[in-house]
Every structure is written in C-alpha cells, then in structure tokens.
Coordinates of C-alpha atoms in Angstrom, one line a residue:
X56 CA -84.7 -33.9 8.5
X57 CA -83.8 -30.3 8.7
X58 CA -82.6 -29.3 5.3
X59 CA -84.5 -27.4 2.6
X60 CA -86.0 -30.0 -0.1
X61 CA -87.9 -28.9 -3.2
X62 CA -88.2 -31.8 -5.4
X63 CA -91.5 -33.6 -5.4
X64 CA -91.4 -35.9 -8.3
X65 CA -88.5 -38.6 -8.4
X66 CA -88.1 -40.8 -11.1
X67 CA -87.2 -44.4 -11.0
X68 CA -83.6 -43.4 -11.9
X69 CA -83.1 -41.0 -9.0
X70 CA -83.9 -43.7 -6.9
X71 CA -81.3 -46.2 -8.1
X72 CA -78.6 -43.4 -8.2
X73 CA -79.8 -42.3 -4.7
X74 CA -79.6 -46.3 -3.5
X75 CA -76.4 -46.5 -5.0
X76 CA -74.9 -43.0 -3.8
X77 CA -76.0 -44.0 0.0
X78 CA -74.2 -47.4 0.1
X79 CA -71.4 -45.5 -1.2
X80 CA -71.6 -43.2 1.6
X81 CA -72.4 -46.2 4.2
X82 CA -69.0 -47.8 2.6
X83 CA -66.9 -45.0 3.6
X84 CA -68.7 -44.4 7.5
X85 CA -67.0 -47.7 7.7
X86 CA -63.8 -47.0 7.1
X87 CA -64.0 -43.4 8.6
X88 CA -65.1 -45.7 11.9
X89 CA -61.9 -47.5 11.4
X90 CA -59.0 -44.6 11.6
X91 CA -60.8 -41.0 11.5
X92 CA -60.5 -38.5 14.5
X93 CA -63.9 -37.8 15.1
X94 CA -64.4 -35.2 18.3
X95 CA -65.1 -36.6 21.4
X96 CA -62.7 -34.9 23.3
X97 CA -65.2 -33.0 25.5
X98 CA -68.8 -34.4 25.1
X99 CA -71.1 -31.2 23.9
X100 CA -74.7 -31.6 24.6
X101 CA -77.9 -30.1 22.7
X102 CA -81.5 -29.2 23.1
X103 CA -84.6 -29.1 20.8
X104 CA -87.8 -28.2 21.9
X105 CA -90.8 -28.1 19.8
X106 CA -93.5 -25.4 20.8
X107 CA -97.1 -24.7 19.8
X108 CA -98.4 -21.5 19.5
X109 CA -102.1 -21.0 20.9
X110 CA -104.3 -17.5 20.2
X111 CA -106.3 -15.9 23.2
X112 CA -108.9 -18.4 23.3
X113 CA -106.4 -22.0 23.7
X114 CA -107.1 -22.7 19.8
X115 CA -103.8 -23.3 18.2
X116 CA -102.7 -20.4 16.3
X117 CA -101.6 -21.0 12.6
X118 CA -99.3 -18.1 12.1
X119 CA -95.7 -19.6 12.5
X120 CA -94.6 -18.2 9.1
X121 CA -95.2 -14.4 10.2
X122 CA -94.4 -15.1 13.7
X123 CA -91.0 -16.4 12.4
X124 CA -90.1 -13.5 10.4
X125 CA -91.0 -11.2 13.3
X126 CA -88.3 -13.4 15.4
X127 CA -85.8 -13.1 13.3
X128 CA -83.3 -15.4 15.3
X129 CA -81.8 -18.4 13.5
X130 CA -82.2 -20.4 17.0
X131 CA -85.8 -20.7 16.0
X132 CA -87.2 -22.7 12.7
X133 CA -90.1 -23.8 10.8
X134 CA -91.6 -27.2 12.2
X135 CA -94.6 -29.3 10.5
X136 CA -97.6 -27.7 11.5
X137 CA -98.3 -24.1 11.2
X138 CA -99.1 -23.9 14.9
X139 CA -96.0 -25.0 15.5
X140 CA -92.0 -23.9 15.6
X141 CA -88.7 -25.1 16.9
X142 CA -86.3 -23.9 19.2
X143 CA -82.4 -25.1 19.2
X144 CA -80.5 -24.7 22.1
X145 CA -77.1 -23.6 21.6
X146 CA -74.9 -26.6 22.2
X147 CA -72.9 -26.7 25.2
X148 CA -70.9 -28.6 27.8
X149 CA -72.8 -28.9 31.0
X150 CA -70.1 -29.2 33.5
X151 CA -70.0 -26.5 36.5
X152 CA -73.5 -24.4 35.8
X153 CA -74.0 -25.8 32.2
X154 CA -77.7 -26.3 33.1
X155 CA -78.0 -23.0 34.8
X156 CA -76.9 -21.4 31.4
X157 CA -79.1 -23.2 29.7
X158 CA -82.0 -21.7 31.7
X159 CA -81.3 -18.6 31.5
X160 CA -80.7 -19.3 27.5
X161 CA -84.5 -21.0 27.0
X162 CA -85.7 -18.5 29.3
X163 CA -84.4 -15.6 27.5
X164 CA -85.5 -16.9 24.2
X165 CA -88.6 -17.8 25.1
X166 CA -89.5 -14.8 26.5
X167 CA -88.4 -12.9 23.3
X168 CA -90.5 -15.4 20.8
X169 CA -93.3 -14.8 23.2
X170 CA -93.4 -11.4 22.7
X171 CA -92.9 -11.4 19.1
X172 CA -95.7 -13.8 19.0
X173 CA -98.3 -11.7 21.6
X174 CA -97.7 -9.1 18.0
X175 CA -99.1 -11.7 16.3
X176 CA -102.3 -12.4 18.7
X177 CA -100.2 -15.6 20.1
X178 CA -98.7 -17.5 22.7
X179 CA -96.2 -20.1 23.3
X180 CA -97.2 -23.4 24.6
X181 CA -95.3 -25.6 25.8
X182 CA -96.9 -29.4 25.6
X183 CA -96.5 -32.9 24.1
X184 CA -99.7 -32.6 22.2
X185 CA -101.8 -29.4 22.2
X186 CA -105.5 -30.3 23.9
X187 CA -107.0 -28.4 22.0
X188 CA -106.3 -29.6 18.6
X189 CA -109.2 -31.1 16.3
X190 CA -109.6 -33.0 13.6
X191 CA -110.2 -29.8 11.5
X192 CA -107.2 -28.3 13.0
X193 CA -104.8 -31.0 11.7
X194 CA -105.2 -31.1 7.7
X195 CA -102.7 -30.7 4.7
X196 CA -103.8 -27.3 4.3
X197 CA -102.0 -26.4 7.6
X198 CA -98.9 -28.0 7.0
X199 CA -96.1 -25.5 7.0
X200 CA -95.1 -23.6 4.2
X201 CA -92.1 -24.8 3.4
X202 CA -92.3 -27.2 0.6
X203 CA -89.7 -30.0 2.3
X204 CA -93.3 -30.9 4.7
X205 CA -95.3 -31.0 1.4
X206 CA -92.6 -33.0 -0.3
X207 CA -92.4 -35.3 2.8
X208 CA -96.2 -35.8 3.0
X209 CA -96.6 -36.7 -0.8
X210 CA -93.5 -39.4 -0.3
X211 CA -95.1 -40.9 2.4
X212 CA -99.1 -40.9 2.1
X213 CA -97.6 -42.2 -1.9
X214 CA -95.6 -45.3 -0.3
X215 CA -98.8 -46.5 2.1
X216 CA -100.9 -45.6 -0.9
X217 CA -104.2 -45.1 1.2
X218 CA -105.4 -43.4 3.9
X219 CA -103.5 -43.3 7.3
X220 CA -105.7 -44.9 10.2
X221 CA -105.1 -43.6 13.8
X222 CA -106.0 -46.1 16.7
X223 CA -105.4 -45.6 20.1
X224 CA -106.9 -47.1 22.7
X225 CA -106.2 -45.9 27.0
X226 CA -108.8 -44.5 29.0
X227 CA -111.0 -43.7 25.9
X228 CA -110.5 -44.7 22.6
X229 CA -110.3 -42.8 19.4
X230 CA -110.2 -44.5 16.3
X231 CA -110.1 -42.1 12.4
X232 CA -108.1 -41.8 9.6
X233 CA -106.5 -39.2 7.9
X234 CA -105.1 -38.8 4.3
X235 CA -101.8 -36.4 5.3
X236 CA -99.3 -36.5 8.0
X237 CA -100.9 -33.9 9.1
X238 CA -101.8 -35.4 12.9
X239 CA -98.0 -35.4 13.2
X240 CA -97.7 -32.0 13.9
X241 CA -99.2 -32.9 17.0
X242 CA -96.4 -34.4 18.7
X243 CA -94.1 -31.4 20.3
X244 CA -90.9 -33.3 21.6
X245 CA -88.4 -32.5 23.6
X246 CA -85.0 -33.6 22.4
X247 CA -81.6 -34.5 23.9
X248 CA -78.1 -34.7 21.9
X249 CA -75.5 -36.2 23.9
X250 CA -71.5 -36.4 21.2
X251 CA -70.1 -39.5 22.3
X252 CA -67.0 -41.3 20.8
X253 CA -66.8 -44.0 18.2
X254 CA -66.2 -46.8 20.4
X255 CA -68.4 -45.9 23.6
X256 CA -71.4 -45.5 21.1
X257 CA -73.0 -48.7 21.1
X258 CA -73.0 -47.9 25.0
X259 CA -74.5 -45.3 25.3
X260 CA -77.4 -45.8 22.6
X261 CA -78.1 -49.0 24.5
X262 CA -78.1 -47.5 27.7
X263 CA -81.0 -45.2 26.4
X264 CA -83.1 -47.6 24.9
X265 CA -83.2 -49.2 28.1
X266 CA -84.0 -46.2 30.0
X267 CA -85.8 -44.7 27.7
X268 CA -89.5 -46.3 29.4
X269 CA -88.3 -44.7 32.7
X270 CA -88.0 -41.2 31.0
X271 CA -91.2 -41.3 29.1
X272 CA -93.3 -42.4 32.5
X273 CA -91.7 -39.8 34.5
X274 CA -91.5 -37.0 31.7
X275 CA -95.4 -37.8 30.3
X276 CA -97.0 -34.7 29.4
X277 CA -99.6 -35.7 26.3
X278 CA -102.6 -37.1 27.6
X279 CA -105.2 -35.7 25.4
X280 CA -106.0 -36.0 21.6
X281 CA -108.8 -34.7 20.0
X282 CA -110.8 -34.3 23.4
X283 CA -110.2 -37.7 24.3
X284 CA -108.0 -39.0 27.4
X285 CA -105.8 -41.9 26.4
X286 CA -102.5 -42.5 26.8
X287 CA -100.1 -40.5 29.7
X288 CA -97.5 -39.8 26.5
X289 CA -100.5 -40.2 23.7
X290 CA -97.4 -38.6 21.7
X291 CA -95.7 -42.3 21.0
X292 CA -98.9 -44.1 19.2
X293 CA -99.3 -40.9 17.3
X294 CA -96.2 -40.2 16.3
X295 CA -95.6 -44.0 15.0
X296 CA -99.2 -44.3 13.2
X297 CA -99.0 -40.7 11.4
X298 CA -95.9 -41.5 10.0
X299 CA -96.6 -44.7 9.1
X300 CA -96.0 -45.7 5.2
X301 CA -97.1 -49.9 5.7
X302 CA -100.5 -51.1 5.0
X303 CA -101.9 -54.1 6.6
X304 CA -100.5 -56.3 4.5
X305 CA -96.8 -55.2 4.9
X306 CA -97.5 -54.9 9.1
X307 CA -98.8 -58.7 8.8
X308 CA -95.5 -59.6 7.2
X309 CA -93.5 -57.8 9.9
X310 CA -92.1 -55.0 8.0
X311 CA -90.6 -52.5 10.4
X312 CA -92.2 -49.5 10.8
X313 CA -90.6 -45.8 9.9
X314 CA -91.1 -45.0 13.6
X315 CA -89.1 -47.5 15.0
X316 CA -88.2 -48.2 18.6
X317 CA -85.2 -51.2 17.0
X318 CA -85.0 -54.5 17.5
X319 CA -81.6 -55.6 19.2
X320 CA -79.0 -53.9 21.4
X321 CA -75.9 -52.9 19.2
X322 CA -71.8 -53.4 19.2
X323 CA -71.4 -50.0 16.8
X324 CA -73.4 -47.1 15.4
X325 CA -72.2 -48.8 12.1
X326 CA -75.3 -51.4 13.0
X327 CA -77.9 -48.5 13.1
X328 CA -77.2 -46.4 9.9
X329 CA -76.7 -50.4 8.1
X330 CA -80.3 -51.5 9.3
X331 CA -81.6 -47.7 7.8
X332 CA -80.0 -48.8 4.6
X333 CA -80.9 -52.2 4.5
X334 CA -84.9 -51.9 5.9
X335 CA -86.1 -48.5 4.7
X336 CA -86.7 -47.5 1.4
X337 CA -85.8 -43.6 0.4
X338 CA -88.3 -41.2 0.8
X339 CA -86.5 -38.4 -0.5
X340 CA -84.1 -39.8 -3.3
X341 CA -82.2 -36.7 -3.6
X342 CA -78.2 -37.1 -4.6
X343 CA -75.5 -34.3 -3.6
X344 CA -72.2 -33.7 -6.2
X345 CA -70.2 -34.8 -3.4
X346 CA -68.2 -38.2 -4.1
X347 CA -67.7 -39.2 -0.5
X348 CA -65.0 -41.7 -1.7
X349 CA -62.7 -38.9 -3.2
X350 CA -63.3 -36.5 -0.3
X351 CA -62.0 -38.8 1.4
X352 CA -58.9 -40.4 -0.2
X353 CA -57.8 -36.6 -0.6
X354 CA -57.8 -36.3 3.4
X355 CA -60.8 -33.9 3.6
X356 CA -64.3 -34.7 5.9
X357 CA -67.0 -36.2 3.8
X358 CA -70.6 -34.9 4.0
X359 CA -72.1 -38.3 3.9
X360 CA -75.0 -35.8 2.7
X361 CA -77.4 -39.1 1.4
X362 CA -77.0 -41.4 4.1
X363 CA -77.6 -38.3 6.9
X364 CA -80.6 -37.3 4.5
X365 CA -81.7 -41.0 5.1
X366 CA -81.3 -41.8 8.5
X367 CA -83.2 -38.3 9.0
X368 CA -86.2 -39.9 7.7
X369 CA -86.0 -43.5 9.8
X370 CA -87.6 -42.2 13.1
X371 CA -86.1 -43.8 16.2
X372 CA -86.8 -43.3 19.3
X373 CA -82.7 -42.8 19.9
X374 CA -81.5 -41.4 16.8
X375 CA -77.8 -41.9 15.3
X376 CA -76.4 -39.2 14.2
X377 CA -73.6 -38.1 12.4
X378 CA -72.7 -34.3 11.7
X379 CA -69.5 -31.8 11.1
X380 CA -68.6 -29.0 13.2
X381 CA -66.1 -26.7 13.1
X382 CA -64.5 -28.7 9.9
X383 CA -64.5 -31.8 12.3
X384 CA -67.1 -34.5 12.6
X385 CA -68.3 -36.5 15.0
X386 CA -71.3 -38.8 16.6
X387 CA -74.2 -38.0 18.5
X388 CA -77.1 -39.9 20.6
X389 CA -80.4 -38.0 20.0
X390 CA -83.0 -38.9 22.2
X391 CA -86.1 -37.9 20.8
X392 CA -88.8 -39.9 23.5
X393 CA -89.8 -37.3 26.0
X394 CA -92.6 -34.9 25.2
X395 CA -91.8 -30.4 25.3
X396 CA -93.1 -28.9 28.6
X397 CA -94.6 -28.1 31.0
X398 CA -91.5 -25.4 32.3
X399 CA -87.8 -24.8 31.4
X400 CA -87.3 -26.4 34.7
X401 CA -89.1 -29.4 34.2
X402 CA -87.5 -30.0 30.5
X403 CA -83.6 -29.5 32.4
X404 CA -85.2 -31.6 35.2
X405 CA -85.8 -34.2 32.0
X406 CA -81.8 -33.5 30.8
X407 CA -80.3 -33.9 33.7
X408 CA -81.9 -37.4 34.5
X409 CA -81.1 -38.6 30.9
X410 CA -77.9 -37.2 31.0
X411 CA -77.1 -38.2 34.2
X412 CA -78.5 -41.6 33.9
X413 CA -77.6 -42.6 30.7
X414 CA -73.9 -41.5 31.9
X415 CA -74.0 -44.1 35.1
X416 CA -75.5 -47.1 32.6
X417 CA -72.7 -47.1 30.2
X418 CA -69.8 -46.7 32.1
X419 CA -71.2 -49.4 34.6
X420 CA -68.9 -52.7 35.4
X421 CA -71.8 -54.8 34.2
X422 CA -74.2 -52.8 31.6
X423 CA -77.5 -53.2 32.0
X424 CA -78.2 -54.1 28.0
X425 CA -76.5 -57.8 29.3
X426 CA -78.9 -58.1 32.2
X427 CA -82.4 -57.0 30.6
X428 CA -83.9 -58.2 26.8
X429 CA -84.4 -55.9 24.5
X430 CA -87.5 -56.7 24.3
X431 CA -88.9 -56.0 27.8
X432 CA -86.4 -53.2 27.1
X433 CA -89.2 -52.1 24.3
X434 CA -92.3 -53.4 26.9
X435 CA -91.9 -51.2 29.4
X436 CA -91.8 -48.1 26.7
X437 CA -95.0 -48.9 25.7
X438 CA -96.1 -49.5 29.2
X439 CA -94.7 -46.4 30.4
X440 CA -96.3 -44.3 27.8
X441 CA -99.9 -45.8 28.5
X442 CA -99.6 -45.6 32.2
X443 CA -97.1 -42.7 32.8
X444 CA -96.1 -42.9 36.9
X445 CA -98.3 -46.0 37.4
X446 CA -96.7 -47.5 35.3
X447 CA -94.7 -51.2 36.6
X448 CA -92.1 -51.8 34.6
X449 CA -89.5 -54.8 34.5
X450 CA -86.1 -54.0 35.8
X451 CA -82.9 -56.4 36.5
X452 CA -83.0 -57.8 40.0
X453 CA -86.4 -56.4 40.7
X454 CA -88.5 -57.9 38.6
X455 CA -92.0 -56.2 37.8
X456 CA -91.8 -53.0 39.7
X457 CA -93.5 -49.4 40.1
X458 CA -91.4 -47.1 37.8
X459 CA -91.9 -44.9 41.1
X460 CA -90.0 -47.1 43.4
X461 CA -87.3 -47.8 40.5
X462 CA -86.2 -43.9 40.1
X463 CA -86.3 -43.5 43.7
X464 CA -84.6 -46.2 44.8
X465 CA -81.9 -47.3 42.1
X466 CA -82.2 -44.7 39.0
X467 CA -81.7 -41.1 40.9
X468 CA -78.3 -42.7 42.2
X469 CA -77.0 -43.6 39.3
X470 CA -77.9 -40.3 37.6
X471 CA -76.1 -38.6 40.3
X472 CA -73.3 -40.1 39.8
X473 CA -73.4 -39.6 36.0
X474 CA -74.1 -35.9 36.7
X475 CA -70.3 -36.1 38.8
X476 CA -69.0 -37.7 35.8
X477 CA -70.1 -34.9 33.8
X478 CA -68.5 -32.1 36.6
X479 CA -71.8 -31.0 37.0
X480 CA -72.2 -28.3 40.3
X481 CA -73.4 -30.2 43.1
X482 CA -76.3 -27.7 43.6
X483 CA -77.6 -27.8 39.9
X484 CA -77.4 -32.0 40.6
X485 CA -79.6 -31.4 43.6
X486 CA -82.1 -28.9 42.6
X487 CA -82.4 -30.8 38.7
X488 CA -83.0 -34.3 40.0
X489 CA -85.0 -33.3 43.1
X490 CA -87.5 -32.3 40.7
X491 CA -87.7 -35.6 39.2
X492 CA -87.5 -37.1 42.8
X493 CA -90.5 -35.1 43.9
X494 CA -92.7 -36.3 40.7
X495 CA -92.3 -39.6 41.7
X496 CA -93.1 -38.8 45.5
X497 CA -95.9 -37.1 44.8
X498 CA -97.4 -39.1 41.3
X499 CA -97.3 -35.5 39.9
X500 CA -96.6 -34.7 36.0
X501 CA -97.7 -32.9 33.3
X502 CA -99.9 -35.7 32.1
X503 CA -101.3 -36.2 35.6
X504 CA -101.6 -32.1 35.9
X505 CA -103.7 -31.8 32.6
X506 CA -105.8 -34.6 33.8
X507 CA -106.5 -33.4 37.0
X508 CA -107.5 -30.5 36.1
X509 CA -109.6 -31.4 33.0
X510 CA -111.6 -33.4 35.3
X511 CA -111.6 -30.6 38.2
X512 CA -113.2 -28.4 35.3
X513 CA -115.7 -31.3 34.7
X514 CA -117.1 -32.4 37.8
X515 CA -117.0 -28.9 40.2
X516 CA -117.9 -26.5 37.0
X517 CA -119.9 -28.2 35.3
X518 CA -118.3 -27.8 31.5
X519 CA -118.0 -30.0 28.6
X520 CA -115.0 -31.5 27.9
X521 CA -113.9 -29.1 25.2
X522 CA -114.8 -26.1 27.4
X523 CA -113.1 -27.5 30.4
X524 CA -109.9 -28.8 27.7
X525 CA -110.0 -25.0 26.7
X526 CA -110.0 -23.7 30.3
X527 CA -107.0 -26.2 31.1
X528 CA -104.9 -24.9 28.9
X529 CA -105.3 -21.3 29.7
X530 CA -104.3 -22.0 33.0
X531 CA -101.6 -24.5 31.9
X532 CA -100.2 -21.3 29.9
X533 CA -100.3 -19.0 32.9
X534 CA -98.5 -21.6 35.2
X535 CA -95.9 -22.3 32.6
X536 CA -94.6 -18.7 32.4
X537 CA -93.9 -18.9 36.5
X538 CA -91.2 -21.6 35.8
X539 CA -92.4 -23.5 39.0
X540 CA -92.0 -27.6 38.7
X541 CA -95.5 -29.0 37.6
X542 CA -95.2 -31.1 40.8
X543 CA -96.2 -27.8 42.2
X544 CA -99.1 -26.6 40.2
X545 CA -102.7 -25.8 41.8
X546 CA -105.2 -27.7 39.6
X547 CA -107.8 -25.2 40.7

C-alpha cells in the first residue's frame, strides 16, 4: 500500500460505493484478462528492501523523516516505523550481468543513505527484525509521520476492536499485547517482483508458494524479538499477528486472516484479486473519479485504482499484482517471505535462487503444485520459519527431508537452469547460488549468525542478554558493510 492516504473517517456510504466501485473494477480485470496486451515481452524484475536505522549505541534510531529529506532520492521512502525506510531497486532485466548491476546499484545507494544518515547520528541496518527493539520502542507514537500509517492503524486496531495479542512460542516464548500495529514495523523484508504474462501466472505464483518454505529456511535472518530467541524467521508470526484485525471469535469460525499465506493452488491471477474481494472487507474505502468501465470501452488502460488499493492491504505471502508502466500494464509476482539482510550479496544470493528456482518449477513437464498439497505446501513454511536450516520439510519423491539435503541435492539444479532461462552470465549463476550452496554446507545464516554470537557474548563475556543483543548488533553492522556472505562471518 504505497500511495498517500489522508482520510480517516469513512462513513457507511463510502463503503458501499467503495464495495461497489471495486467489483466494478474486478469486472473489467476479467475482461482485460480475456483480449488486453499486457507486457510480458521481456520479464523485468524488482527489489525492495526494508532497512532500520540504528544510532551509535544499536538502539533503533527514530529519525527517518529528517534522514529522508537529507536523502533526497525518490529510490528511498517512508516505511511504518520511524526507525525504519525503504529502498526500491530500479527495475531491471537480469540477463548477462543483471545481478552484478544490481550490486553495484544497492551498493551505491546504500552507501549514500548511510552517509546522509551518519549526519543524522545513524546507521543503516540491514535485518529481518531489529534485536534491539523493545516494547517501548514499538508504540503509536513512533509510527511514521505520514498520516496513510495512522489511517491504516485506526482501520485496523477499529475492525479487531481490542487489543492485538502477540504469541510466539520457539526456543523462548513471549506472549503481550499491544493496542497499535506498531510491532509491525518490526518486520524489515526483502522483496522480489518477478512481470510474468497472463497465462503463465497461475504458474509461477504456485511455483512460489511451494518454494516459498525452502527460501524462508535458507534466507532466515530474525531470530530475536524483544530479547527473546524464538523463531529462525520470528518475522512470519509477527507479521501475521500485528496485522491481524479477527478476534477469537472470528479465528474460531475460520475467518482468514489479513496476512494470508492462501488456501489452494490457482488456474489464473483472476482467482487471487476475486478471493481479496470476496474474503476481506475494505480497510481503506477510498473511491477514485476514474470509471474503469469507460476507460476502457474508449481503448485507454484503466487504473483499476480500488481493487490495487485493496489487494494492497490483503497481505500474502506472494502477492498479485497489477500496475502500468510506460502507458502499458501488466502482472507481477511479488514475493514478499524472505527477511532484508545481512549483505547485498546475500539478499542477490536470495534473488537469484528465487528467481532461478521459481523459473525451473513452472516451466517444468510435470509442476510441482500437481505432485505436493497445498497444504504441506503451507506446513513446511511454518516449519521453515521456526527451524530455519534444521528445518525437514516434505518434498515430492522424498518424503520428510532436511531442507539442507533438498537445496543441495534437487533445488540448486533447477535454479541453475532457471538462471539459463533467464540468460543470466554463467559466473554471476556460480558465484550467486554458491552462496546459497555454502549456507546449506555449512548450517550458516543470518539467524544462525545472530544466535551464535548472542550466545558467544553470553557464555565467554559474561553479559546479559540485552548487553550481549546490543554488542551483536554492533558487530553485525561492521560485518555488513564488508559485503562478505554471512556464511563467512567470525562470531567472535
């Protein structure tokens, strides 16, 4: 949901012209789906990576507003929290030395924010969840400025109509509640856009939902929340309970939640934006002048400006999405499961394996969405976020195995080969998804990293957890800046 909203108070008929104005937009997706040239000539690709800015002593730094201004690129944004911001890749193809671009891109830019932050007494971070947050840290009061976040909050602590209650249970437990979405702000993703055509849609969204355990126990990175250890990507039970707008009585009755991994493999990406419509209430009932239907009759490209507005506010794990460029529109896949961090290198590592992967599964003689359920599809997610590389995970012909094993043996293959679909440079192949081949040879990422050296600071220094959280991410800062795989990192 990345456009500017300033209404707070919707009355009960904005919400029936809003209902309305959407199914009017979902009637002419339809028959757009049916004849319209969308782009999909050459498949463009996309990055976003949520960052957390941190002052000299690890505590997150609420300053994004003047750290922003002092940027002054449109590549960066506002996100929730005020410790946090947003960086947008520029899109690109990633044939030849696409991912070598992008590097040096995210490197560049970076390196520029970081400086315009260090003006600021700051620091870029880049981690699923920030160890050093606190209770204290994450409260309305520190939402972001800019009143779409208040608007959002309002809409959704309004629809649960009590407090929010936070329970997650790994290695320790933690178990509060909150009355804002304020935790939310936690979770700092990492998120891949992959354009795809109309009628290759449905494969590729399914070939992500089945991969997408595999990425989250390789790519885990968020062990830590509010000083306690629990999950590898502690990110995923956050993200879902924050955000969610059920009480107990609507969870008893099944009522899906906003943060929604789905619940069937698809034939179109009609299915996705018709389930938004027909399971999700609006949050933000807000109507353009646009009338989709005579935009199109008179051969222009409608804005679909409701039903985008919607599905921006019906969190899946893959995302549909629909957008314009360049006066043409066209479909995109966002993957929105792996956490930001630890390096530029690690995050390509990340792309390249989805990419790669997701590539190989879809275009395979016998997809995988006809060999595996959906629902072990949506097991071994919530196995691979508790567990990260211990994880086992069920797989088609193998039956319960390591998630380990499953990359090394079967899934770096196949991502290869997705990678040569793509024409990406043999060497960038190599050097991308050796990274990801040595985290699974060695048990090594982030989330291991941060926990091995949490406990290093523990048991041969002697300190508390928050001091030895504190000390972690200092050096998690120092090690980040170097660019070197996490695979590699000294805990010491």
């Amino acid at each position: 949901m990345g456009r500017d909203v300033s209404e707070g108070a919707f009355t009960r008929d904005d919400r029936v012209r809003y209902r309305q104005k959407v199914r009017r937009c979902l009637d002419v997706f339809a028959l757009m789906l049916d004849d319209f040239g969308f782009d999909a000539d050459r498949p463009m690709t996309g990055l976003e990576i949520e960052l957390n800015l941190v002052d000299s002593a690890a505590e997150p730094a609420m300053r994004n507003e003047e750290i922003l201004a002092d940027i002054a690129d449109p590549l960066f944004q506002t996100e929730l929290g005020q410790f946090n911001l947003e960086l947008n890749a520029e899109p690109r193809l990633i044939e030849g030395t696409g991912f070598a671009d992008y590097e040096h891109d995210l490197r560049g830019s970076l390196s520029r924010a970081d400086e315009r932050a260090a003006r600021s007494d700051a620091k870029i971070v880049l981690v699923g969840i920030l160890p050093t947050l606190t209770e204290g840290h994450l409260v309305e009061d520190n939402l972001s400025t800019n009143e779409r976040y208040r608007v959002l909050n309002d809409q959704i602590v309004g629809a649960r109509g009590e407090d929010i209650e936070l329970d997650i249970r790994g290695v320790e437990q933690l178990r509060t509640h909150t009355d804002s979405i304020a935790p939310e702000a936690a979770c700092t993703s990492l998120q891949f856009h992959l354009q795809v055509a109309p009628d290759s849609f449905a494969d590729y969204w399914n070939a992500s939902q089945a991969i997408a355990g595999v990425q989250v126990a390789v790519g885990a990175n968020s062990p830590f929340l509010y000083g306690r250890q629990l999950w590898a990507e502690t990110r995923i039970a956050l993200f879902q309970q924050a955000t969610d707008t059920r009480p107990d009585e609507l969870k008893a009755q099944g009522v899906r939640p906003r943060v929604w991994f789905g619940e069937r493999w698809i034939t179109s990406i009609f299915d996705l934006f018709e389930e938004n419509v027909r399971y999700f209430p609006p949050l933000l009932p807000i109507c353009e002048d646009e009338d989709p239907v005579e935009v199109l009759h008179a051969g222009g490209v409608p804005q679909l400006g409701e039903l985008r507005l919607h599905n921006g506010t019906v969190y899946r794990w893959n995302r549909p999405v629909y957008d314009i460029m360049n006066g043409r529109p066209h479909l995109r896949v966002e993957n929105r499961v792996l956490p930001a961090g630890p390096t530029v290198v690690d995050m390509l590592a990340n792309a390249a394996f989805y990419f790669g992967l997701v590539r190989g599964l879809a275009e395979a003689d016998r997809p995988i969405w006809s060999q595996l359920t959906f629902s072990s599809a949506e097991e071994n997610f919530h196995a691979a976020a508790r567990r990260g590389l211990d994880a086992v995970l069920h797989w088609p012909g193998l039956g319960d195995v390591p998630v380990t094993k499953l990359v090394l043996d079967q899934l770096l293959p196949t991502a290869a080969t997705g990678l040569d679909g793509f024409g990406v440079a043999p060497a960038q192949r190599d050097r991308l998804l050796g990274i990801i081949e040595q985290r699974c040879r060695t048990g090594r990422n982030g989330a291991v990293w941060q926990t091995e050296a949490v406990w290093a600071a523990e048991r041969h220094h002697g300190m508390d957890r928050p001091d030895a959280l504190h000390h972690m991410v200092k050096r998690y800062a120092e090690l980040q800046r170097t660019n070197e795989p996490v695979h590699t990192w000294p805990t010491t």
